[in-house]
Coordinates of N, CA and C in Angstrom, one line a residue:
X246 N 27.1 35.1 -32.8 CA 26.0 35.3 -33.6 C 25.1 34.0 -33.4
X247 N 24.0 34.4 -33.7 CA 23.1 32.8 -33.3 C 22.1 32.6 -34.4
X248 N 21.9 31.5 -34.2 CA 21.6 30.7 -35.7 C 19.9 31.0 -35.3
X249 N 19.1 31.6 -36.3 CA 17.7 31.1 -36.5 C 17.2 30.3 -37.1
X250 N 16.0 29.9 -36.1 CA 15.5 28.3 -36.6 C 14.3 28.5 -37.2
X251 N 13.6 28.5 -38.7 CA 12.6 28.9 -39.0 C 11.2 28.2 -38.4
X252 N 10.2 28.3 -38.1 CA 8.8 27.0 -37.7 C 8.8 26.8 -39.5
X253 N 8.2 25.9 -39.5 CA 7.8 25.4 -40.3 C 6.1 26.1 -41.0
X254 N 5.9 26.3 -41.9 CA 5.0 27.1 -42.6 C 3.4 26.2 -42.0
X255 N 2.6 26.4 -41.3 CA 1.7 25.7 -40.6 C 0.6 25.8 -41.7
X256 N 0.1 24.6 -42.0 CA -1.4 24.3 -43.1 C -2.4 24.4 -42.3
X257 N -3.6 24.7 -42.8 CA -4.8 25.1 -42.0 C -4.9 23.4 -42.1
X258 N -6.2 23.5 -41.0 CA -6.6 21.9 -40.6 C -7.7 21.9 -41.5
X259 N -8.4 22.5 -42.0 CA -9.2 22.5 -42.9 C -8.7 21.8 -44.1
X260 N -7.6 22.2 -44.3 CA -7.0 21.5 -45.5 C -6.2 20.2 -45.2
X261 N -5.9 19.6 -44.5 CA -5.1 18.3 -44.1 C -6.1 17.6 -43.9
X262 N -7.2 18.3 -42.6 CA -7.9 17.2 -42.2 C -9.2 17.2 -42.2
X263 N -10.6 16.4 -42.0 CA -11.8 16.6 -42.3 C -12.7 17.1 -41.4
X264 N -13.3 18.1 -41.3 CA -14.0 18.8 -40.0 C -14.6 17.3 -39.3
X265 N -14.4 18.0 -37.9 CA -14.8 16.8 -37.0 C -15.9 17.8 -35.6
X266 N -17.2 17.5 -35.5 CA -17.7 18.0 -34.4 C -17.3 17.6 -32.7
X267 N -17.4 18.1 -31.9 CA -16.9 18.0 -30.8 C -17.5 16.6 -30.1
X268 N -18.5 16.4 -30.5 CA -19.3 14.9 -29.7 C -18.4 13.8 -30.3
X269 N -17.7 14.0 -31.9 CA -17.3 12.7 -32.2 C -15.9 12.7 -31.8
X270 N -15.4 14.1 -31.2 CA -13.7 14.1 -31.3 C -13.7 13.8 -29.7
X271 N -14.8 14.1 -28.9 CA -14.8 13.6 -27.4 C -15.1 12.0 -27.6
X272 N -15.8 11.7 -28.2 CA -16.5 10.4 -28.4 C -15.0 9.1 -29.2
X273 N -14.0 9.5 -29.7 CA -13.0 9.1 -30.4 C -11.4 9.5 -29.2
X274 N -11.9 10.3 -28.3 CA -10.7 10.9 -26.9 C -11.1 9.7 -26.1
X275 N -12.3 9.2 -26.1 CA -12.8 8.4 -25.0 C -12.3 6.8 -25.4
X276 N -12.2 6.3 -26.2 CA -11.9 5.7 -27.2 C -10.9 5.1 -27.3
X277 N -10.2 6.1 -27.0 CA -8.2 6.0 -27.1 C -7.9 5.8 -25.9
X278 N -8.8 6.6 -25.2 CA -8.3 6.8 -23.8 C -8.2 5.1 -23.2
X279 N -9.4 4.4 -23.5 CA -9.7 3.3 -22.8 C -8.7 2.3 -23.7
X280 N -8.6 2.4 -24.6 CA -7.4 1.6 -25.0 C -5.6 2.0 -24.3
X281 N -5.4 3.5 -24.1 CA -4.2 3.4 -23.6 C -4.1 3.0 -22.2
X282 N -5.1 3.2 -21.2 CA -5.4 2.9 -20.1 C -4.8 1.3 -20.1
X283 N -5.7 0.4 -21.1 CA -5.6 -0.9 -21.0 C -4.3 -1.2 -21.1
X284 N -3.5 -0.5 -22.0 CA -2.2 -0.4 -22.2 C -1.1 -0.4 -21.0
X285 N -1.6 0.6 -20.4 CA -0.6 1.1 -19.0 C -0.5 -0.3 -17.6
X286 N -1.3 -1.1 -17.6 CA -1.9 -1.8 -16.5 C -0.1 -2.1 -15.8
X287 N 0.9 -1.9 -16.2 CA 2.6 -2.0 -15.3 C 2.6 -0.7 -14.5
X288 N 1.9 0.9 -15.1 CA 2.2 2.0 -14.7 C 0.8 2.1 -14.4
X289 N 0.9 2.2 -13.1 CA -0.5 2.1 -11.7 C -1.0 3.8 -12.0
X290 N 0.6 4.8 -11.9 CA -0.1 6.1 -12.2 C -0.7 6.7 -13.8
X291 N -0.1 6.2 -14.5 CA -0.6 6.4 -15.9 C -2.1 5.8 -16.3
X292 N -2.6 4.4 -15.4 CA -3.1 4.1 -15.8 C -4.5 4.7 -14.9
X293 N -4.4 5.4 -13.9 CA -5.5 6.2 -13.0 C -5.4 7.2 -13.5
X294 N -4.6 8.1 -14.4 CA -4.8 9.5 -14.7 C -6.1 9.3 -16.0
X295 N -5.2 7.8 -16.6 CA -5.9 7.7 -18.0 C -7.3 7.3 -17.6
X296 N -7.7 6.9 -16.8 CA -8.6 6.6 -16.3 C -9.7 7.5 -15.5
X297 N -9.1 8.2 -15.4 CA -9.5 9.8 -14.5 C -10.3 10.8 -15.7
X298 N -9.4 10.4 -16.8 CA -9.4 11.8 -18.0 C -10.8 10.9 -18.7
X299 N -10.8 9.5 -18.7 CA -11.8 9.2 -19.3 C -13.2 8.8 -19.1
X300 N -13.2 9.4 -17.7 CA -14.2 9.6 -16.7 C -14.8 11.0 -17.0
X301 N -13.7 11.7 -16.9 CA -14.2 13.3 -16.8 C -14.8 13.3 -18.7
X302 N -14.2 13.0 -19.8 CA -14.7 12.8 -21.3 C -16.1 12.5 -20.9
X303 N -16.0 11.2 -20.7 CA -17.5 10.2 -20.5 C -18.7 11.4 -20.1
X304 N -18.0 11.7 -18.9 CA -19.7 12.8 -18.0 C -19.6 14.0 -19.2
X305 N -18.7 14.2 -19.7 CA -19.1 15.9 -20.4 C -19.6 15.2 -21.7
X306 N -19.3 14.2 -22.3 CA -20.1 13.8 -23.3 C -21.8 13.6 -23.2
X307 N -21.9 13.2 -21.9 CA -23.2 12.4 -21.3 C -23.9 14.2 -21.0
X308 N -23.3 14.8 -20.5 CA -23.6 15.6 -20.2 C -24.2 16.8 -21.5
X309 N -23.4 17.1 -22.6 CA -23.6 17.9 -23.8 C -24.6 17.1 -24.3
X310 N -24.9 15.7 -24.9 CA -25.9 14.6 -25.3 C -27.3 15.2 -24.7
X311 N -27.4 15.1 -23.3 CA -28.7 15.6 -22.7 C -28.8 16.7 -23.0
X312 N -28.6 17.7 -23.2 CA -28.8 19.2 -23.4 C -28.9 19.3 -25.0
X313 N -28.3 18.3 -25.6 CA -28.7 18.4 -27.4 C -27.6 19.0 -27.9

């Protein structure tokens, strides 16, 4: 016989947490990013992916900004 594992009962985000628009949650990804980047500088590959992802954030933020 095999044991079931319940998930756990999931809260809406609405209720934990405070709506956030997309410019400030890219704008706050970009953010983090450059701080764990700075973090990684022993892991050469971690620190070019993080660096990669915060490139590709940067242009689609720059990019959504011009269009409004």
């Amino acid at each position: 016989m095999s044991n079931v594992i319940p998930f756990p009962v999931r809260v809406p985000a609405s209720e934990t947490e405070p709506e956030i628009d997309l410019f400030t949650a890219v704008d706050v990804a970009i953010r983090d990013l450059r701080d764990i980047a700075s973090r990684l500088k022993a892991d050469e590959a971690g620190r070019v992916q993080a660096t990669e992802c915060l490139n590709m954030l940067a242009r689609a933020l720059a990019s959504a900004q011009a269009v409004g």
